[in-house]
Tab-separated table of C-alpha atoms and ligand atoms in Angstrom:
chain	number	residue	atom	x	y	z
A	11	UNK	CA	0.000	0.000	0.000
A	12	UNK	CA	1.108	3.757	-0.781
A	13	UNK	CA	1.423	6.180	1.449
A	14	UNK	CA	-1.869	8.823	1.925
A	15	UNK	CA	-0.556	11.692	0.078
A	16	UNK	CA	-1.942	15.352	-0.778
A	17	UNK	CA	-0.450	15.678	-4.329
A	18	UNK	CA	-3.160	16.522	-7.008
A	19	UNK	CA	-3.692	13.852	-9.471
A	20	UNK	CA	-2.552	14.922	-12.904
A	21	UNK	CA	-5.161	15.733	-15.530
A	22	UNK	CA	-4.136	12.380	-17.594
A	23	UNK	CA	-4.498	10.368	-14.700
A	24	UNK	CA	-8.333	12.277	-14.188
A	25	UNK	CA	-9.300	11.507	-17.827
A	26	UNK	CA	-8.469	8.018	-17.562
A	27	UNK	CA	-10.547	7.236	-14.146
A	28	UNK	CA	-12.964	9.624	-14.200
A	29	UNK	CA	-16.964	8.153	-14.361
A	30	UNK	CA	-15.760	4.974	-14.360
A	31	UNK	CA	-18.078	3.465	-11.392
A	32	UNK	CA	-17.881	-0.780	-11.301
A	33	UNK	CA	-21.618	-0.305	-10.489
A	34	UNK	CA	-22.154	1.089	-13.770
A	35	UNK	CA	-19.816	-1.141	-15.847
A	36	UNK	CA	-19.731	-4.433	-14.024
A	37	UNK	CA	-16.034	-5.751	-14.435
A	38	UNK	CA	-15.385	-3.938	-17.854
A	39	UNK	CA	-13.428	-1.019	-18.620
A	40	UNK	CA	-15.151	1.015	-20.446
A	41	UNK	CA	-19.014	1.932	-19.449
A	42	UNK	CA	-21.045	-0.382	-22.265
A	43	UNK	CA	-23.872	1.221	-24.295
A	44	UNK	CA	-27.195	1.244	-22.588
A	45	UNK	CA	-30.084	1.528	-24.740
A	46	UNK	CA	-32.902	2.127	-23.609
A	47	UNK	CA	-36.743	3.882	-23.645
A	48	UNK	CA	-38.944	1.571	-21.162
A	49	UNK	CA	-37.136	0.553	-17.917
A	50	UNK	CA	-39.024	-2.168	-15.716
A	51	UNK	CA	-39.997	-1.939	-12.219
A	52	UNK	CA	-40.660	-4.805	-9.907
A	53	UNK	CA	-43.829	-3.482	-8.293
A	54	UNK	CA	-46.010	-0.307	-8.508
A	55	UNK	CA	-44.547	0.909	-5.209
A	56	UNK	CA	-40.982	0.499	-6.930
A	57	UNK	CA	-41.926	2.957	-9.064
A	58	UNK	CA	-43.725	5.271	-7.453
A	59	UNK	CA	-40.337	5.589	-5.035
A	60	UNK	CA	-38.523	6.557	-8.052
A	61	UNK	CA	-40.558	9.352	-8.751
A	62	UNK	CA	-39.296	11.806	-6.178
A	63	UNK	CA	-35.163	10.896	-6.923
A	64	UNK	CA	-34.060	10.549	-10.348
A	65	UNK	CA	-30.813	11.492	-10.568
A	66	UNK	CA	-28.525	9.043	-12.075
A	67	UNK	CA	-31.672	6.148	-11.305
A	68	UNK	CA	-33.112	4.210	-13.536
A	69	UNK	CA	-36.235	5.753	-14.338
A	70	UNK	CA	-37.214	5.844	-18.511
A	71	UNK	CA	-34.730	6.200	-21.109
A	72	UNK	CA	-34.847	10.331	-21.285
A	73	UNK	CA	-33.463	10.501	-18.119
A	74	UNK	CA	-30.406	8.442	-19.156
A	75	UNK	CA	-28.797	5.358	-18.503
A	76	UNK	CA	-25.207	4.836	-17.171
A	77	UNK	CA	-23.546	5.433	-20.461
A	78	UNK	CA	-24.764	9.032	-20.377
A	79	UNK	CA	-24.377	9.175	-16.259
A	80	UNK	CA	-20.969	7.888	-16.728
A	81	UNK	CA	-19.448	10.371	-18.709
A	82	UNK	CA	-21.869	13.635	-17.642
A	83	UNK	CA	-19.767	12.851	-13.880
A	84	UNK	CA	-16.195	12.019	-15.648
A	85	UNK	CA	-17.227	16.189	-17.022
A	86	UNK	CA	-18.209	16.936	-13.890
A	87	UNK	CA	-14.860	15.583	-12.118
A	88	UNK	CA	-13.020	17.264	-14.761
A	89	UNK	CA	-14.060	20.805	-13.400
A	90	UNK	CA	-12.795	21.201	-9.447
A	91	UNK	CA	-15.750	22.616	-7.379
A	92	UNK	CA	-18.585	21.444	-10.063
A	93	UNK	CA	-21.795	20.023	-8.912
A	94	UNK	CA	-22.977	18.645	-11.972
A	95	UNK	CA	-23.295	18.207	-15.688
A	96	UNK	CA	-25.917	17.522	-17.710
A	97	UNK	CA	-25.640	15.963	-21.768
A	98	UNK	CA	-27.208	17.382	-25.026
A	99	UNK	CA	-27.051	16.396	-28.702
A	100	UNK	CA	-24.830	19.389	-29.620
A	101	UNK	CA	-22.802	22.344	-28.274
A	102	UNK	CA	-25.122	24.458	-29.150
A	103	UNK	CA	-28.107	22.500	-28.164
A	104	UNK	CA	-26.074	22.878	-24.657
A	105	UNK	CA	-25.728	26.511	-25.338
A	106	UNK	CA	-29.473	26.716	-25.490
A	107	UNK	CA	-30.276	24.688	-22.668
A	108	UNK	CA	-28.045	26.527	-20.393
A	109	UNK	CA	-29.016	30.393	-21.412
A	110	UNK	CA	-32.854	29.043	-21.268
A	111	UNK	CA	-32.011	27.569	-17.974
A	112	UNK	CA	-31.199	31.044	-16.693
A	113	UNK	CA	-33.108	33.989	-18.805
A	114	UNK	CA	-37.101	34.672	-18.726
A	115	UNK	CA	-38.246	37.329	-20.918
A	116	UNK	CA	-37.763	40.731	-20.175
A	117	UNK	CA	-34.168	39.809	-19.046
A	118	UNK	CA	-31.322	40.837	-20.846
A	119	UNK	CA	-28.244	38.649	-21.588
A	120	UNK	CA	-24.582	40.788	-22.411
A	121	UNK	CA	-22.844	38.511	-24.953
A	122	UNK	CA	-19.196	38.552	-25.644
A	123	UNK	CA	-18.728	40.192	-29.368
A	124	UNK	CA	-16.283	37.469	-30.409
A	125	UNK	CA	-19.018	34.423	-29.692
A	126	UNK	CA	-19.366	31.301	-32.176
A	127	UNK	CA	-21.882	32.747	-35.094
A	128	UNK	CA	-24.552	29.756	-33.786
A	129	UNK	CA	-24.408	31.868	-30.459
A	130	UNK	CA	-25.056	35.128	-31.771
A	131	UNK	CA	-28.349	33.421	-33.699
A	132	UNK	CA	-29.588	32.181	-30.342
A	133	UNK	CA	-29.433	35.226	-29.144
A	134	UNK	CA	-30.640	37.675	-31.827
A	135	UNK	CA	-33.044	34.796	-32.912
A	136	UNK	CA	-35.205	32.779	-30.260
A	137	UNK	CA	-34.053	35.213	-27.036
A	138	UNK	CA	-34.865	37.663	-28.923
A	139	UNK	CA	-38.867	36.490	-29.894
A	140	UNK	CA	-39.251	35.229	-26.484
A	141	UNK	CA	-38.493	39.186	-25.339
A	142	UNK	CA	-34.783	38.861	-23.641
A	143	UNK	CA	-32.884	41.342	-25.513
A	144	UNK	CA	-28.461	40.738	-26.053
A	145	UNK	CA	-26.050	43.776	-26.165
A	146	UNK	CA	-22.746	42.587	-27.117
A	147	UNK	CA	-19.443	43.393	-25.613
A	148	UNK	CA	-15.789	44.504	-26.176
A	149	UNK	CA	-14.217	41.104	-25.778
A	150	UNK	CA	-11.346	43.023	-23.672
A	151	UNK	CA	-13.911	44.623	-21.318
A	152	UNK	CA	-12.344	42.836	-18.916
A	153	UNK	CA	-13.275	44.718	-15.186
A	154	UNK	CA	-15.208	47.899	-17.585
A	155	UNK	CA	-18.020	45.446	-17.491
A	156	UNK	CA	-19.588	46.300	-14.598
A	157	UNK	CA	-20.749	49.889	-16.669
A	158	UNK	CA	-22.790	47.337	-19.156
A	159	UNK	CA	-24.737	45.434	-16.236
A	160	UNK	CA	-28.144	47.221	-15.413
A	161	UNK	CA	-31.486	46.458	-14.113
A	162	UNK	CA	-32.674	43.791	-16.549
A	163	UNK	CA	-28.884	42.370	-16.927
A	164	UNK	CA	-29.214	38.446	-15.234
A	165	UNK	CA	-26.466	36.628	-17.382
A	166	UNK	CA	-23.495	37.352	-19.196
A	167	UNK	CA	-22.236	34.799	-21.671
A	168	UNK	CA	-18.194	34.759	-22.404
A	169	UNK	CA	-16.028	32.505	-24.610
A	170	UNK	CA	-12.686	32.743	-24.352
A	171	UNK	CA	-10.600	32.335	-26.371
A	172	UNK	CA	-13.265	34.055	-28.876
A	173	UNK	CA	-14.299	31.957	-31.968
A	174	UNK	CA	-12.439	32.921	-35.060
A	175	UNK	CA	-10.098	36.071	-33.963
A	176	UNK	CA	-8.599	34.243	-30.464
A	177	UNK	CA	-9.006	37.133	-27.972
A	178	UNK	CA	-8.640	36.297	-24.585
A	179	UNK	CA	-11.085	37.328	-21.801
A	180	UNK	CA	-10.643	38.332	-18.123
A	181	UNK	CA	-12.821	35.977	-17.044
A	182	UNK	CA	-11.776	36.520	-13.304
A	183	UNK	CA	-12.421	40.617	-13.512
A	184	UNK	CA	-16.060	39.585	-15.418
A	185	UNK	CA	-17.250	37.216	-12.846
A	186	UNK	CA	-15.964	39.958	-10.165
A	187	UNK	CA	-18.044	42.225	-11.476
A	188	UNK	CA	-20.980	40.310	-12.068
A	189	UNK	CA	-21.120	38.484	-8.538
A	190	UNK	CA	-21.287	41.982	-7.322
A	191	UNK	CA	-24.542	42.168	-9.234
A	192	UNK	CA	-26.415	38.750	-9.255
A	193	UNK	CA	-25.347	38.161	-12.451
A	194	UNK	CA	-25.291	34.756	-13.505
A	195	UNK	CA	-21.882	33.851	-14.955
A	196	UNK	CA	-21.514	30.935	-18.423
A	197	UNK	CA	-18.349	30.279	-20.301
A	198	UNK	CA	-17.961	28.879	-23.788
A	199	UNK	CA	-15.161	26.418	-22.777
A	200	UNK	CA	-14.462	24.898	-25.624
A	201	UNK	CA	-11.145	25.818	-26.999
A	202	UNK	CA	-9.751	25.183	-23.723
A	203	UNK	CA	-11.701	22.416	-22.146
A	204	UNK	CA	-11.294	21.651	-18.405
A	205	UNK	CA	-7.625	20.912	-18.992
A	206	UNK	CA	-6.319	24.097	-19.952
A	207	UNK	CA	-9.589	26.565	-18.019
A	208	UNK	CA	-10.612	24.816	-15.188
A	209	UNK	CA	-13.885	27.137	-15.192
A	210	UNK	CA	-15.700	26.660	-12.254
A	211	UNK	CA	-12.507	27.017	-9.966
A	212	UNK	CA	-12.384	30.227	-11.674
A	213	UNK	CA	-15.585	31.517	-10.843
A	214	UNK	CA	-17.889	30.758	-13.843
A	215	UNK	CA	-21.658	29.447	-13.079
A	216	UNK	CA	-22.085	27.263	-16.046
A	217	UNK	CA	-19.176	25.966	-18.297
A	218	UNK	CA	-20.181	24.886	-21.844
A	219	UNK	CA	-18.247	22.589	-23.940
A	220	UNK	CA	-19.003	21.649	-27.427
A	221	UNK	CA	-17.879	17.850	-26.760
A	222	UNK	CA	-17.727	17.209	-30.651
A	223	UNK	CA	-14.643	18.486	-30.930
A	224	UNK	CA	-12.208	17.728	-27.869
A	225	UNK	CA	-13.818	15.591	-25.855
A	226	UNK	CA	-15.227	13.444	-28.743
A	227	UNK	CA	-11.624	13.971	-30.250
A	228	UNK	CA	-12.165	11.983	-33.779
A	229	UNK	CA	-14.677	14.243	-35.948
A	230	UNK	CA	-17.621	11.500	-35.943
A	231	UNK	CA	-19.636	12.771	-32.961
A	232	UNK	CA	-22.168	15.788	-32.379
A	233	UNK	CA	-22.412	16.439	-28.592
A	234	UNK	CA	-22.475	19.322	-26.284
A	235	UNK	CA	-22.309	19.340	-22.332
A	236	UNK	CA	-22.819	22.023	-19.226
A	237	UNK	CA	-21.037	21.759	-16.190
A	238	UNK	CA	-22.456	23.540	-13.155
A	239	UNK	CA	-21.051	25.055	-10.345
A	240	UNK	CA	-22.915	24.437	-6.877
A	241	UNK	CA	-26.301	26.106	-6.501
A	242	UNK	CA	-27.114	25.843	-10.321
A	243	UNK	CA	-27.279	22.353	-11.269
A	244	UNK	CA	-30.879	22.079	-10.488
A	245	UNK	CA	-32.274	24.757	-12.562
A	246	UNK	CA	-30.126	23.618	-15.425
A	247	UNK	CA	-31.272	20.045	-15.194
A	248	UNK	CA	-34.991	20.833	-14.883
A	249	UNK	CA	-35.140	22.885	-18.176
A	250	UNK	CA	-33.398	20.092	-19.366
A	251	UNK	CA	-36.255	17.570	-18.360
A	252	UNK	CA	-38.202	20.049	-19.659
A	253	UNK	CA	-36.760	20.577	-23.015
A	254	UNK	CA	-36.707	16.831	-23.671
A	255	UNK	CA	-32.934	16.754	-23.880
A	256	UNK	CA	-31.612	13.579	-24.294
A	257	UNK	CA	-28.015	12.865	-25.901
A	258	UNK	CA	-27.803	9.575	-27.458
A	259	UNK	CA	-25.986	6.438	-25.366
A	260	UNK	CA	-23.963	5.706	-28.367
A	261	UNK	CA	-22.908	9.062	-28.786
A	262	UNK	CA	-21.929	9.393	-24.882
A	263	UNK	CA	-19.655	5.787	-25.279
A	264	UNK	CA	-18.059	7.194	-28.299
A	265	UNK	CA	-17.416	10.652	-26.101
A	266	UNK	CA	-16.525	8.236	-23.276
A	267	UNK	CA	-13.378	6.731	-25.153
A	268	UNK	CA	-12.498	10.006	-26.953
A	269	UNK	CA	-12.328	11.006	-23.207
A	270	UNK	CA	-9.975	9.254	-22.476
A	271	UNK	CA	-6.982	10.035	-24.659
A	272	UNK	CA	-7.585	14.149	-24.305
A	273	UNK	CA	-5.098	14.835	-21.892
A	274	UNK	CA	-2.299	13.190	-24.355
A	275	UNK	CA	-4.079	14.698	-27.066
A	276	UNK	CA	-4.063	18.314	-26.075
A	277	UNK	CA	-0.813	17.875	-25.529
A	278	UNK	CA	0.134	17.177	-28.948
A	279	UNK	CA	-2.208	19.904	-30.386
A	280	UNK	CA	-0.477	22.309	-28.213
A	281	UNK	CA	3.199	21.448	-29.444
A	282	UNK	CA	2.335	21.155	-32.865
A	283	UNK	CA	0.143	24.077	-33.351
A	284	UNK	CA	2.793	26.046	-31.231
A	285	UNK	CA	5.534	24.953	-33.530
A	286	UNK	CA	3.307	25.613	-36.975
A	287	UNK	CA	1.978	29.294	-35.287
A	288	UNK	CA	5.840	30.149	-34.790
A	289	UNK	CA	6.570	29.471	-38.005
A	290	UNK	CA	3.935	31.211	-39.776
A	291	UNK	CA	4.627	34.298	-38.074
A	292	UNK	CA	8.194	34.293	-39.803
A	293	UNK	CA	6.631	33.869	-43.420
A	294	UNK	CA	6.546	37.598	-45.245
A	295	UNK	CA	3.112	36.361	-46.983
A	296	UNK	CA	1.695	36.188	-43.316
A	297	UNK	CA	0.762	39.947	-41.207
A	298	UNK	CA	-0.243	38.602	-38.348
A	299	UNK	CA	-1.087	34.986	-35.937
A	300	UNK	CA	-3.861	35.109	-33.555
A	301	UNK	CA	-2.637	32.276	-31.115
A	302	UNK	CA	-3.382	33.098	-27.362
A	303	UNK	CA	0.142	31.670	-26.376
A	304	UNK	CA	1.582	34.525	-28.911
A	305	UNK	CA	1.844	37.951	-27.942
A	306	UNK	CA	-0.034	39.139	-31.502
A	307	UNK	CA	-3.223	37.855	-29.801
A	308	UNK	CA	-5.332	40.185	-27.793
A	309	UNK	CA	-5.618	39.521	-24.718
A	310	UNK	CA	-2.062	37.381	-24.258
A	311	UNK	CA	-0.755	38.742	-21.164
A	312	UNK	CA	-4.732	37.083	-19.518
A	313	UNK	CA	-3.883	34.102	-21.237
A	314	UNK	CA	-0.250	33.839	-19.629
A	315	UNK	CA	-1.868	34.621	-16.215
A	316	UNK	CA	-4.861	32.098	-16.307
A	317	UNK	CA	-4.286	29.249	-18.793
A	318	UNK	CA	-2.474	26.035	-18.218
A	319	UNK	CA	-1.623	25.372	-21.951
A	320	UNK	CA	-2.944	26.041	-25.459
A	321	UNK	CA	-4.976	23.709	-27.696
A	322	UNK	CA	-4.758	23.143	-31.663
A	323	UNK	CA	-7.275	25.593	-33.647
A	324	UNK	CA	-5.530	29.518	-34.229
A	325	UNK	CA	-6.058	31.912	-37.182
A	326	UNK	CA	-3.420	34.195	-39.653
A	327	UNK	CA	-4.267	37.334	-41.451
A	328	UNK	CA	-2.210	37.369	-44.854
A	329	UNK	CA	-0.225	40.528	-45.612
A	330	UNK	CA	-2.919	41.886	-48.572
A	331	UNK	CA	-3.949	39.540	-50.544
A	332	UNK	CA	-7.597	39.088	-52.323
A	333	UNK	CA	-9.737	36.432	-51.248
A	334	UNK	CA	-9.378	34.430	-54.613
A	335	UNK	CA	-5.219	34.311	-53.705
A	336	UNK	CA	-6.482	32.730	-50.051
A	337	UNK	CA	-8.450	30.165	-51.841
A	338	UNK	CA	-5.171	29.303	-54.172
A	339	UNK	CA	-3.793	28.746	-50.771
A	340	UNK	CA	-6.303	26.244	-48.729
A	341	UNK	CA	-7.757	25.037	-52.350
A	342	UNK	CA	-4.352	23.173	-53.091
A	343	UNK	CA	-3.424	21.875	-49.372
A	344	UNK	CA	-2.989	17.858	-49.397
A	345	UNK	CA	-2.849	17.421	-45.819
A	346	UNK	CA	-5.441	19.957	-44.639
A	347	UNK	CA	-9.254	19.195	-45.232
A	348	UNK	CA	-11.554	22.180	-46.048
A	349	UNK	CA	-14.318	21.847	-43.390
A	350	UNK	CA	-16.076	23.247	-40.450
A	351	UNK	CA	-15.945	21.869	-37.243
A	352	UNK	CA	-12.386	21.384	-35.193
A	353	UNK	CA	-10.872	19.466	-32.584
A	354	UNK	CA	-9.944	15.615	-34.295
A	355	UNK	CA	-6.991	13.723	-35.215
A	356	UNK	CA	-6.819	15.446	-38.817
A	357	UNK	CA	-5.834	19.113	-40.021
A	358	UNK	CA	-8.371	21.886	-41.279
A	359	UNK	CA	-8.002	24.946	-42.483
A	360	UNK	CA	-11.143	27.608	-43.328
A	361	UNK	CA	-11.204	30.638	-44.883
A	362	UNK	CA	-12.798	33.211	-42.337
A	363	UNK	CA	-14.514	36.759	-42.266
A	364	UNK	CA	-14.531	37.541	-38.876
A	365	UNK	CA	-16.011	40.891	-39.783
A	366	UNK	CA	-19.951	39.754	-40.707
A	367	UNK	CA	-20.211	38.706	-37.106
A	368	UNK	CA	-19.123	41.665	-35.324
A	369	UNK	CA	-21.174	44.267	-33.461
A	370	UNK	CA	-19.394	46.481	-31.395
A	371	UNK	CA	-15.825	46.093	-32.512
A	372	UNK	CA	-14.190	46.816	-35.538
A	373	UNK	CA	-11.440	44.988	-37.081
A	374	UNK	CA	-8.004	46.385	-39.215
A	375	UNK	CA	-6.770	43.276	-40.439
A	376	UNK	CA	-3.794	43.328	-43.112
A	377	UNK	CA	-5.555	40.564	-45.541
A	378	UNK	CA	-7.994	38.011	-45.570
A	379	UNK	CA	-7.744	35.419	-42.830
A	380	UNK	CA	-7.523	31.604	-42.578
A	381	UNK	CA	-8.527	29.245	-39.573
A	382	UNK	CA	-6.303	26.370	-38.924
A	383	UNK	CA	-7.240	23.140	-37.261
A	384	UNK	CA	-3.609	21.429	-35.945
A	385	UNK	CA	-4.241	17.685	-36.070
A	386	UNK	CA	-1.833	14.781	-35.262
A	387	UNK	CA	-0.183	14.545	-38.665
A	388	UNK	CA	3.439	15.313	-38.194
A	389	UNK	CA	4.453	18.967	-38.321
A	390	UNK	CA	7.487	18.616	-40.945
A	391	UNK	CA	4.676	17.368	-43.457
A	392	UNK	CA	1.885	20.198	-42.166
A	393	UNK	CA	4.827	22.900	-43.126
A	394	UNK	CA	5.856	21.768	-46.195
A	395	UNK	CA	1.854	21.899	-47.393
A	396	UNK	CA	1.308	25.414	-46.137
A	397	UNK	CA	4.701	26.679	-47.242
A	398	UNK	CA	3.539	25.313	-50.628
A	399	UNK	CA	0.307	27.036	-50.297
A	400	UNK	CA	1.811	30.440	-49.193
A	401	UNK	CA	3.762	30.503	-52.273
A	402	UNK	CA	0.132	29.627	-53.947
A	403	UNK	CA	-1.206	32.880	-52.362
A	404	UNK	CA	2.019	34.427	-53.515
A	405	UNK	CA	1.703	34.132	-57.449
A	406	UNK	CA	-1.946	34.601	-57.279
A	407	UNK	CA	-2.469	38.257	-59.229
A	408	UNK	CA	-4.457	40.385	-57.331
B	512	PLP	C1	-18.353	24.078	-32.576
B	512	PLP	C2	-18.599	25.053	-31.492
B	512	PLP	C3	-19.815	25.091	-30.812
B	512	PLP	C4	-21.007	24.265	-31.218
B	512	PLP	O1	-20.830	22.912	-31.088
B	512	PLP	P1	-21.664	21.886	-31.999
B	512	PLP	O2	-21.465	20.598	-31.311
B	512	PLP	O3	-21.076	21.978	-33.352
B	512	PLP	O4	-23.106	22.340	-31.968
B	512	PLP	C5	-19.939	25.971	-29.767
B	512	PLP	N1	-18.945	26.792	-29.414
B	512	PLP	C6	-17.767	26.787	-30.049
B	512	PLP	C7	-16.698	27.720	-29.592
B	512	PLP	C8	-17.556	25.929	-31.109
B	512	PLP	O5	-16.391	25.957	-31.773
């Protein structure tokens, strides 16, 4: 037997454990897929006892089985100080789920201006018919938020890094700011996951992850999750119930093994998208590298302060260039596929336009701008194809 000790288990260690419960798996290793709608009772007072406590019970099929309770608590372990997560079919299903679990109408939500484009819909779409108006904000607001929050104010959604153009958020000085007012706290965690933004320890209510791209880890899953911290599990999981959200068992066992390789994975992303980022930035055909662990990117010095890595997705603005030389570029790539989505074993790269989804801040970029997806291809090869397509975007006339 070891000695009782007080050092923290390492993230890879976490991933590898976590939501593994031999009540839930019998003697296998990995939690099997349960499928099921109707679950069977032994007696009508069996199930009328199961009414009142459902969580993690066998009840009917919408309110899970242990595939889905298996991995919503390896999430939940994930994030130090969480009380629960709950599963949906997509990040932004669990983007939904967790504004709806918070807003009524009349209420108004202050969104971050850099938010995933899906986001921005949500808001300007169905919060916006059910009477909850949005104002968006200066992703480097930082503390200056508190001058935003008024009467109606009752959330404020972040994401951080922001989707596209990488800025970083002061998540701490927001949360400050909006515990001083009531203000209901959610963070788009997906760029970082737990591993890199342990969320809740940092203050944030509800912590979203789109789960199709790190978690899941191998492009062939749609899944989202929310993480709560204490005192706001309940609310989330009742709209949930309410909603009808389910997320698929054989979904939540592919999630479940993705899972399990992220730590080792992120690692990887980090170093090769680190070593591809550095690279770029020495290319003349390239202005500029939003990367968070780069001091180009807004918002580096927060990044330095509160991150405990980077993960694989960045973007480059091209020095000039038309948009017709930046599709010469990603058009003739071998290794990179041409796709939306982010987050698996292979690389992407997208051409992006940052500026249709922007409210309240205005952008002075050099050239058009490309998203890149680092995947687990090796770096030597991933250099040679974008040095190949920079000389593309080169002899394109403009
Ligand atoms: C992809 C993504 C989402 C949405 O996830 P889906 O599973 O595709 O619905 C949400 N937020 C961010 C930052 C994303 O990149």
């Amino acid at each position: 037997m070891s000695e009782p000790t007080d050092r923290p288990i390492d993230d890879a260690t976490r991933v590898v454990s976590a939501g593994r419960r031999k009540e839930w798996t019998g003697g296998v290793v990995n939690p099997p897929v349960w499928r099921a709608s109707t679950i069977l009772y032994d007696s009508v007072a069996e199930l009328r006892g199961r009414l009142s406590d459902t969580h993690h019970k066998w009840f009917y099929g919408r309110r899970g089985t242990p595939t889905q309770w298996s991995l919503a608590d390896a999430l939940t372990e994930l994030e130090p100080g969480a009380e629960g997560t709950f599963l949906y079919c997509s990040g932004v299903a669990a983007l939904a789920a967790a504004l709806l679990s918070v807003l009524s109408p009349g209420d108004e939500l202050l969104l971050v201006d850099s938010a995933y484009d899906p986001t921005r819909s949500l808001a300007t779409g169905l919060l916006k018919r059910m009477g909850i108006t949005t104002r968006f904000y200066d992703p480097l607001i930082g503390a200056g938020i508190a001058d935003l929050i008024g009467d109606k104010t009752r959330a404020i959604l972040m994401e951080s890094p922001g989707s596209l153009t990488f800025e970083v958020q002061d998540v701490p000085a927001i949360v400050a700011a909006a515990k001083a007012r009531g203000v209901t706290t959610l963070l788009d965690n997906t760029w970082a996951t737990p591993l890199l933004f342990p969320a809740i320890a940092h203050g944030v209510d509800l912590t979203v992850l789109a789960c199709t791209k790190y978690v899941v880890g191998h492009s062939d899953v749609m899944l989202g999750s929310v993480t709560a911290a204490p005192g706001h599990f309940a609310r989330l999981r009742d709209t949930s119930f309410q909603l009808g959200q389910v997320a698929s068992p054989d979904d939540c066992w592919l999630a479940a093994r993705g899972l399990r390789t992220m730590a080792m994975r992120l690692k990887q992303h980090e170093a090769s998208a680190l070593k591809i980022a550095r690279w770029l930035k020495r290319q003349p055909q390239v202005a500029r590298v939003l990367h968070p662990a780069l001091p180009d990117c807004p918002g580096h010095d927060v990044f330095v302060r509160d991150f405990n890595g980077s993960s694989g997705l960045f973007s480059f603005v091209l020095n000039g260039g038309s948009d017709a030389a930046r599709s010469a570029l990603i058009d003739g790539l071998d290794l990179f596929g041409i796709g939306y989505s982010w987050g698996g074993f292979e690389s992407l790269a997208l051409p992006v336009d940052p500026q249709r989804y922007r409210s309240v801040t205005e952008r002075d970029d050099a050239g058009p701008m490309v998203r890149l997806q680092i995947g687990l291809e090796d770096t030597d090869d991933l250099i040679a194809d974008l040095a190949a397509g920079l000389a593309r975007f080169a002899a394109t006339p403009t």
